[in-house]
mmCIF file of C-alpha atoms in Angstrom:
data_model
loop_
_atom_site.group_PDB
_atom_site.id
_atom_site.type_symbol
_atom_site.label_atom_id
_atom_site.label_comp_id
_atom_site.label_asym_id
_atom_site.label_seq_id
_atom_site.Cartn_x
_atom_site.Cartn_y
_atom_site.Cartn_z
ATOM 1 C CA UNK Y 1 -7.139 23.394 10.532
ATOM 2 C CA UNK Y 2 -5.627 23.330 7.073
ATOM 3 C CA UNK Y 3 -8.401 21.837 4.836
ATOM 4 C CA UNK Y 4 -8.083 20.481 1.350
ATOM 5 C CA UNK Y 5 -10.518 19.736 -0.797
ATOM 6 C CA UNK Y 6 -11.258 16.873 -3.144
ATOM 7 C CA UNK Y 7 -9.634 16.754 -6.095
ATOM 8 C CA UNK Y 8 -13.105 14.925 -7.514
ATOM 9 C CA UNK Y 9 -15.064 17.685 -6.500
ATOM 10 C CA UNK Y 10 -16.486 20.327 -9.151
ATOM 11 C CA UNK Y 11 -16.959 23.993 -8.170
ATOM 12 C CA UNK Y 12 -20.711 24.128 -5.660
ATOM 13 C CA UNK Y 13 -21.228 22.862 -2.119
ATOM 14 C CA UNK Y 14 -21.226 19.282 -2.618
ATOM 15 C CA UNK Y 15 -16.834 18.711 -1.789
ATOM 16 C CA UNK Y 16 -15.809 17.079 0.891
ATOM 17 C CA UNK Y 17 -13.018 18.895 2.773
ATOM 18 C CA UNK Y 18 -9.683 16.599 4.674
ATOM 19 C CA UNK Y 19 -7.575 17.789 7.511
ATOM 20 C CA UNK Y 20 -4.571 16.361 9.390
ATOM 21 C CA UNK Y 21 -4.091 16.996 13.207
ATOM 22 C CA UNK Y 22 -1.437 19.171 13.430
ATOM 23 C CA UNK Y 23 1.490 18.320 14.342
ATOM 24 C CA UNK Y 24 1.429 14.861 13.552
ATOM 25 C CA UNK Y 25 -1.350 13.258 11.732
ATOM 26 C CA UNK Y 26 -2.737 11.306 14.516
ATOM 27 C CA UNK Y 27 -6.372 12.067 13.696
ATOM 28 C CA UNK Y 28 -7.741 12.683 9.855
ATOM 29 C CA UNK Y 29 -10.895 15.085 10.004
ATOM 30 C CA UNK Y 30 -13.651 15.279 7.340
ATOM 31 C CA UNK Y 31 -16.323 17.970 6.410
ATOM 32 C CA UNK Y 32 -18.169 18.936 3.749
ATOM 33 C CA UNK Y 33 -18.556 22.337 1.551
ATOM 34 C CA UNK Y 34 -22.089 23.792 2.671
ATOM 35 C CA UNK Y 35 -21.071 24.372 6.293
ATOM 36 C CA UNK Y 36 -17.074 22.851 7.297
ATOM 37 C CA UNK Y 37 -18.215 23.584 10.630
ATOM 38 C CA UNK Y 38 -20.832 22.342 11.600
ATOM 39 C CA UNK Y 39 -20.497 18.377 10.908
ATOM 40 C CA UNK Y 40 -17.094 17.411 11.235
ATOM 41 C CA UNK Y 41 -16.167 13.641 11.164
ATOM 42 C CA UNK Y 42 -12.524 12.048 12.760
ATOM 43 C CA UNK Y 43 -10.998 9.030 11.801
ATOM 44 C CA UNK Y 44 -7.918 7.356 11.956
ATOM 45 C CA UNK Y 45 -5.201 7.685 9.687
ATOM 46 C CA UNK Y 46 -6.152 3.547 8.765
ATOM 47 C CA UNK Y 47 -9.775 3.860 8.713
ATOM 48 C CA UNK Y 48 -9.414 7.118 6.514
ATOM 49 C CA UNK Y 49 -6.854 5.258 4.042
ATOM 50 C CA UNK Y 50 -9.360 2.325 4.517
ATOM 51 C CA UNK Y 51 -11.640 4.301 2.814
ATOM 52 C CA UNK Y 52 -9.997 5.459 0.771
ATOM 53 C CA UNK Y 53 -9.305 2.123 -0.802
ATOM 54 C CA UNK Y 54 -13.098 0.837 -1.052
ATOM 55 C CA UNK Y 55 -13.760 4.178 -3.191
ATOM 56 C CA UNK Y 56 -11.245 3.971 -5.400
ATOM 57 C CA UNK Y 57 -11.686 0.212 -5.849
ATOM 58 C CA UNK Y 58 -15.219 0.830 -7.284
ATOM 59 C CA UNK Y 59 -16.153 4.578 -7.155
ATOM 60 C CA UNK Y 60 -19.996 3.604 -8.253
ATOM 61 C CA UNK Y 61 -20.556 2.498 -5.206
ATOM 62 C CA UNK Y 62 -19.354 6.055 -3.392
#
């Protein structure tokens, strides 16, 4: 998978980490810095952009 990583995340292992299925974005995975293997999270494409929406509304509550 082709990660990214947060562009709110600061240098250490606290990032979280995004991935599309390949070819088609049919399934949006999630992991985090400390070990991208060993917990990773799939959502929808809605449920991810869902999401996405809630944090950026009001990031304090993240």
């Amino acid at each position: 998978m082709n990660w990214q990583k947060s562009s709110y995340c600061s240098e250490g292992n606290s990032c979280l980490h995004v991935a599309a299925a390949a070819p088609t974005p049919e399934a949006i995975h999630i992991t985090e810095t400390s070990d991208p293997t060993a917990a990773i999270l799939t959502s929808t494409p809605a449920a991810f952009g869902a999401l996405l929406h809630v944090l950026k509304k009001d990031p304090h509550h993240a």
